[in-house]
Amino acid sequence: MTDTQVGIIGAGPAGLVLSYLLHLEGIDAVVLEARSREYVEKRVRAGVCEQPTVELLREIGVGERMAAEGLPHHGLSLRFDGADHRIDLTALTGKAITVYGQQEIVKDLIAAHAGKGLPIEFEVSDVELHDLDTESPRVTYRDAEGNARELNCAVIAGCDGFHGVSRPSIPGVELTAYDHQYPFAWLGVLARTPPSHEELIYTHHERGFALHSMRSPEITRLYLQVDPAERIENWSDDRIWAELEQRLETKEGFSLREGPVLEKSITPMRSFVVEPMRYGRLFLAGDAAHIVPPTGAKGMNLAIADVRNLSRALKALLRDKDGELAASYSDRCLRRVWRAEHFSWYMTSMLHTDPNADAFQRRLQLSQLRYTASSTAAATSLAENYVGLPFE
């Protein structure tokens, strides 16, 4: 049996950033994670960091390696009609994004925890949350050796993702879920080859959407729109490269650098929000409360914005005995969440080829793309959302 102020379920970016923010405020926390340390440090997920995310990681002292190895980007390309149309993020907003893999952020945060002796328990199982509607919630679980354990808390933070135990621990009648399924999925590829372009390329093509991204000067990240029913076994490396060549080609000519495929997988796309993001002394953050399609590069950044909000609410609640910020946590987060949901839906709808769309709808897509690429006002709106709205 262990006592702590905050029990954090999940050692992804949300849980680890929250734990470290609380540490800086003198608030004790214990992080519980179902996977091994090796797994979470190698789990490839998001790679685009908004400027507010970069600034926060630098502010709390875990941004040194990101500053050295991250790739700052000042623009992105919308590719359609066989040509690139650059959106100059920095000229339009004064801000930029940084390409730095989520797993690298997780490594940096785990190292920071280890350096401070902050507790993270990996490979826990049978996690259950209890007494959430009281001021003394608790977590029961089995540790990595299989021993039954109990964690007594003042607050529990559910940062364990869409499939975690936190959200299902809330009585269904207390929640309203908003869910939207998209008629396509992403086939994601990680390849050992230098990027073929210095910036991200978002491509609208009659054969389907494609995205050229990167994780480092030696590793390229690429995506193809596919049917959600597709099986990865049907996509040989040769087929993937051939499809990427077709979708990314331009009238002027585009040379796609190929290389060994390190990983490939297919991920369905959905939008999901649950309201409220709090029940009693359980606070949800990140994918436990909301999912966005990856087109807008918002998932990890939205999770970090949540826990920035939550850390301030818990500081006020636990240290200053002021519950006002805790009471308004969900409403404050959801304003940003719904903005990110809309932007992610907008990018997804504008760029993907909807198999159910008629010719009229597809011409509207091209009209929107052409307007966005030619109008300073439209491009500024895209850029402002893409680089990240302020956390406050």
XYZ file of C-alpha atoms in Angstrom:
392
model
C 0.000 0.000 0.000
C 1.393 3.371 -1.096
C 0.164 6.917 -0.523
C 0.670 9.727 -3.039
C -1.090 12.924 -3.984
C -1.670 12.098 -7.640
C -1.889 8.675 -9.242
C -1.195 8.928 -12.975
C -2.339 6.108 -15.243
C -0.194 5.955 -18.378
C 3.432 6.830 -19.200
C 2.896 8.460 -22.566
C 3.666 12.150 -23.162
C 0.555 13.282 -21.231
C 1.248 11.264 -18.089
C 4.976 11.984 -18.038
C 4.627 15.729 -18.690
C 1.967 15.947 -15.971
C 4.147 14.063 -13.482
C 7.103 16.339 -14.163
C 5.035 19.520 -13.983
C 3.641 18.383 -10.625
C 7.148 17.603 -9.385
C 8.208 21.168 -10.212
C 5.311 22.386 -8.056
C 6.283 20.122 -5.155
C 3.362 17.724 -5.635
C 3.991 13.969 -5.336
C 2.858 11.635 -8.112
C 3.257 7.991 -9.088
C 3.012 6.930 -12.744
C 1.646 3.468 -13.581
C 2.237 2.027 -17.070
C 1.039 -1.287 -18.494
C 3.877 -1.599 -21.026
C 7.608 -1.999 -20.497
C 9.996 0.941 -20.523
C 11.594 -0.423 -23.699
C 8.216 -0.562 -25.435
C 7.120 3.000 -24.639
C 10.538 4.381 -25.579
C 10.346 2.740 -29.024
C 6.633 3.253 -29.743
C 6.519 5.371 -32.920
C 3.651 7.842 -32.872
C 3.395 11.559 -33.575
C 6.330 13.615 -34.743
C 5.131 17.211 -35.219
C 5.495 19.443 -32.163
C 3.605 22.715 -32.077
C 5.516 25.777 -30.931
C 3.693 25.918 -27.548
C 4.699 22.268 -26.944
C 8.323 23.025 -27.789
C 8.302 26.071 -25.515
C 6.811 24.123 -22.603
C 9.339 21.274 -22.849
C 12.150 23.811 -22.981
C 10.658 25.734 -20.041
C 10.545 22.669 -17.761
C 14.091 21.631 -18.640
C 13.540 18.573 -20.857
C 14.038 20.183 -24.271
C 17.831 20.076 -24.606
C 18.034 17.047 -26.899
C 15.041 18.267 -28.906
C 16.841 21.571 -29.488
C 19.923 19.694 -30.711
C 18.248 16.965 -32.790
C 14.762 18.263 -33.652
C 14.067 19.597 -37.122
C 12.510 23.097 -37.122
C 10.139 23.663 -40.044
C 8.971 27.080 -41.156
C 6.539 25.918 -43.818
C 4.705 22.997 -45.380
C 3.543 22.109 -48.871
C 0.034 21.430 -50.084
C 0.531 19.334 -53.219
C -2.356 19.185 -55.674
C -2.900 19.764 -59.392
C 0.554 18.199 -59.803
C 2.352 21.076 -58.065
C 3.516 22.280 -54.661
C 1.858 25.241 -52.960
C 3.928 26.291 -49.951
C 2.286 27.598 -46.788
C 4.895 29.809 -45.097
C 4.067 29.148 -41.455
C 6.605 31.567 -40.004
C 5.874 34.437 -42.368
C 2.154 34.107 -41.652
C 2.312 33.574 -37.869
C 5.810 34.321 -36.618
C 5.952 30.722 -35.359
C 7.204 27.325 -36.501
C 6.840 23.624 -35.760
C 9.549 21.128 -34.813
C 9.719 17.559 -36.087
C 10.811 15.395 -33.143
C 9.360 11.938 -32.555
C 6.969 11.277 -29.681
C 9.143 8.353 -28.591
C 12.091 10.742 -28.282
C 10.063 13.034 -26.021
C 9.114 9.993 -23.936
C 12.795 8.983 -23.656
C 13.726 12.486 -22.518
C 10.951 12.562 -19.916
C 11.758 9.101 -18.539
C 15.421 10.089 -18.253
C 14.394 13.282 -16.423
C 12.250 11.217 -14.022
C 15.105 8.813 -13.395
C 17.489 11.690 -12.756
C 15.149 13.085 -10.083
C 14.193 9.698 -8.629
C 10.539 10.182 -9.591
C 8.515 6.947 -9.520
C 7.326 5.232 -12.696
C 6.114 1.644 -12.418
C 6.233 -0.236 -15.713
C 4.520 -3.507 -16.675
C 1.660 -3.195 -14.205
C -1.527 -5.191 -14.782
C -5.086 -5.635 -13.498
C -5.403 -1.877 -12.925
C -8.711 -0.834 -11.341
C -9.854 2.568 -10.105
C -11.985 2.893 -6.972
C -13.870 5.519 -4.939
C -13.629 8.148 -7.673
C -16.511 10.171 -6.258
C -14.759 10.592 -2.902
C -11.792 12.688 -1.779
C -9.714 9.519 -1.321
C -9.700 7.614 -4.623
C -7.404 4.615 -4.961
C -5.877 2.359 -7.583
C -5.394 -1.383 -7.210
C -3.034 -3.248 -9.557
C -0.364 -5.900 -9.832
C 3.237 -4.801 -10.175
C 5.770 -6.223 -12.638
C 6.429 -9.163 -10.276
C 2.716 -9.942 -9.987
C 2.311 -8.633 -6.429
C -1.048 -7.064 -5.507
C -0.619 -3.358 -4.796
C -2.806 -0.427 -3.765
C -2.148 3.253 -4.417
C -4.071 5.728 -2.250
C -4.394 9.183 -3.817
C -6.048 12.557 -3.528
C -6.524 12.660 -7.320
C -6.225 10.238 -10.242
C -5.206 11.423 -13.719
C -6.317 9.154 -16.568
C -3.622 9.519 -19.240
C -3.831 5.950 -20.530
C -5.176 6.463 -24.022
C -8.334 5.545 -25.847
C -8.205 1.858 -24.864
C -7.141 2.438 -21.250
C -9.061 1.716 -18.058
C -9.658 5.300 -16.942
C -12.563 6.409 -19.104
C -14.472 3.076 -18.731
C -14.184 3.540 -14.943
C -16.634 6.445 -15.162
C -20.329 5.452 -15.049
C -21.672 5.613 -18.583
C -24.592 7.839 -17.608
C -22.114 10.533 -16.561
C -20.542 10.859 -20.025
C -21.604 12.035 -23.467
C -19.519 10.658 -26.340
C -19.216 12.241 -29.786
C -17.810 9.835 -32.379
C -17.161 10.122 -36.118
C -15.702 7.346 -38.284
C -13.917 8.195 -41.546
C -14.216 5.999 -44.657
C -10.448 5.614 -44.980
C -7.342 4.633 -43.038
C -3.634 5.459 -43.149
C -0.947 3.017 -44.165
C 2.106 4.335 -42.333
C 5.688 3.545 -43.334
C 8.959 4.230 -41.547
C 11.880 3.968 -43.980
C 15.635 4.238 -43.579
C 16.245 6.877 -46.214
C 16.882 10.634 -46.134
C 13.722 12.711 -46.683
C 12.971 13.581 -50.297
C 11.883 17.121 -49.402
C 12.958 19.568 -46.719
C 9.392 20.092 -45.439
C 6.199 18.099 -44.974
C 4.121 17.483 -48.101
C 0.345 17.021 -47.779
C -0.879 15.595 -51.078
C -4.374 15.520 -52.539
C -4.462 13.017 -55.417
C -7.224 11.222 -57.266
C -5.775 7.901 -56.068
C -5.910 9.080 -52.461
C -4.089 11.227 -49.937
C -0.352 10.871 -49.301
C 1.932 12.496 -46.747
C 5.694 12.876 -46.897
C 7.187 13.519 -43.476
C 10.372 12.660 -41.581
C 11.709 11.744 -38.174
C 15.387 12.623 -38.673
C 17.828 13.436 -41.495
C 18.156 9.663 -42.048
C 14.586 8.432 -41.406
C 11.530 9.235 -43.535
C 7.906 8.828 -42.421
C 5.349 8.305 -45.189
C 1.602 7.706 -45.288
C -0.912 6.507 -47.848
C -4.703 6.706 -47.708
C -6.152 3.188 -47.942
C -9.475 1.480 -47.353
C -10.070 0.667 -43.653
C -10.607 -2.985 -44.623
C -7.155 -3.253 -46.238
C -4.720 -5.798 -44.849
C -1.068 -4.902 -44.423
C -0.146 -8.279 -45.953
C -1.469 -6.983 -49.280
C 1.082 -4.164 -49.349
C 4.561 -5.292 -50.301
C 7.364 -2.774 -50.031
C 7.481 -2.517 -53.841
C 3.760 -1.778 -54.012
C 4.058 0.904 -51.330
C 6.914 2.690 -53.101
C 5.131 2.494 -56.463
C 1.952 4.002 -54.992
C 3.889 6.753 -53.258
C 5.643 7.562 -56.533
C 2.312 8.000 -58.313
C 0.670 10.116 -55.637
C 3.661 12.348 -54.922
C 4.717 12.996 -58.518
C 4.601 16.548 -59.856
C 4.508 18.028 -63.347
C 8.023 19.394 -62.851
C 9.265 16.015 -61.627
C 9.756 14.751 -58.079
C 12.415 12.275 -57.030
C 11.252 10.036 -54.181
C 14.130 8.508 -52.244
C 13.476 4.873 -51.464
C 15.084 2.744 -48.777
C 14.568 -0.232 -46.470
C 11.124 -0.224 -44.820
C 11.600 -0.498 -41.055
C 7.917 -0.540 -40.035
C 4.526 -0.494 -41.705
C 1.009 -0.596 -40.312
C -2.569 0.430 -41.078
C -4.465 2.721 -38.710
C -8.200 3.550 -38.985
C -9.160 7.203 -38.642
C -11.755 8.624 -36.290
C -12.743 11.712 -34.349
C -13.901 11.182 -30.773
C -14.645 13.429 -27.800
C -16.095 12.561 -24.416
C -17.649 15.176 -22.147
C -16.985 16.011 -19.376
C -13.282 15.227 -18.927
C -13.710 14.877 -15.162
C -15.663 12.652 -12.821
C -15.189 13.262 -9.084
C -11.456 13.024 -8.421
C -10.655 11.406 -11.803
C -9.419 13.775 -14.519
C -9.021 12.559 -18.113
C -6.325 13.895 -20.413
C -5.145 13.170 -23.946
C -6.451 10.197 -25.911
C -8.387 8.952 -22.891
C -10.775 11.848 -23.572
C -10.411 12.639 -27.267
C -9.057 11.316 -30.562
C -8.293 13.336 -33.686
C -7.385 12.106 -37.170
C -3.627 12.617 -37.582
C -3.917 14.938 -40.593
C -3.780 18.058 -38.427
C -0.860 16.824 -36.247
C -2.807 17.616 -33.096
C -2.994 14.439 -30.964
C 0.154 14.651 -28.835
C 0.050 18.448 -28.712
C -3.539 18.398 -27.490
C -2.610 15.914 -24.744
C 0.220 18.149 -23.556
C -2.104 21.165 -23.566
C -4.547 19.174 -21.404
C -1.961 18.346 -18.745
C -0.596 21.891 -18.721
C -4.112 22.899 -17.755
C -4.446 20.008 -15.320
C -1.157 20.677 -13.532
C -2.296 24.205 -12.685
C -5.689 22.965 -11.539
C -4.116 20.326 -9.291
C -1.606 22.785 -7.884
C -4.485 25.062 -6.881
C -6.547 22.165 -5.517
C -3.875 20.264 -3.592
C -1.437 22.968 -2.542
C -3.594 26.076 -2.280
C -6.892 24.325 -1.357
C -8.677 26.188 -4.152
C -10.984 24.004 -6.259
C -12.065 26.590 -8.847
C -9.600 25.563 -11.589
C -10.304 21.875 -10.978
C -14.031 22.530 -11.325
C -13.537 24.327 -14.658
C -10.823 21.977 -16.008
C -13.099 20.131 -18.426
C -14.731 23.254 -19.864
C -11.381 24.983 -20.379
C -9.837 21.945 -22.093
C -12.848 21.256 -24.278
C -12.716 24.702 -25.872
C -9.272 23.856 -27.231
C -10.218 20.239 -27.951
C -13.129 21.193 -30.193
C -10.981 23.751 -32.052
C -8.417 21.011 -32.720
C -11.159 18.566 -33.681
C -12.521 21.008 -36.243
C -9.093 21.761 -37.702
C -8.252 18.058 -37.950
C -11.590 17.349 -39.639
C -11.016 20.279 -42.014
C -7.551 19.078 -43.060
C -8.776 15.505 -43.424
C -11.842 16.455 -45.474
C -9.905 18.812 -47.730
C -7.070 16.418 -48.541
C -8.507 12.898 -48.661
C -10.370 11.296 -51.536
C -13.745 10.271 -50.147
C -14.901 7.065 -51.861
C -18.506 8.161 -51.308
C -18.101 11.659 -52.769
C -19.575 12.570 -56.129
C -17.899 14.671 -58.827
C -19.452 17.865 -57.467
C -17.961 17.303 -53.994
C -14.531 16.564 -55.439
C -14.549 19.815 -57.379
C -15.399 21.612 -54.142
C -12.317 20.028 -52.552
C -10.092 21.382 -55.304
C -11.713 24.783 -54.966
C -10.943 24.823 -51.234
C -7.331 23.774 -51.833
C -6.834 26.438 -54.491
C -8.366 29.100 -52.263
C -6.213 28.074 -49.294
C -3.058 28.203 -51.415
C -3.861 31.569 -53.003
C -5.560 33.530 -50.198
C -3.421 35.047 -47.460
C -6.391 34.987 -45.097
C -7.109 31.279 -45.716
C -3.438 30.323 -45.526
C -3.047 32.277 -42.283
C -5.971 30.434 -40.714
C -4.403 27.077 -41.616
C -0.968 28.181 -40.408
C -2.272 29.615 -37.124
C -3.960 26.332 -36.239
C -1.085 24.177 -37.476
C 1.696 25.842 -35.461
C -0.476 25.699 -32.331
C -2.769 28.077 -30.532
C -1.521 29.366 -27.155
C -2.048 27.026 -24.210
C -3.757 29.779 -22.243
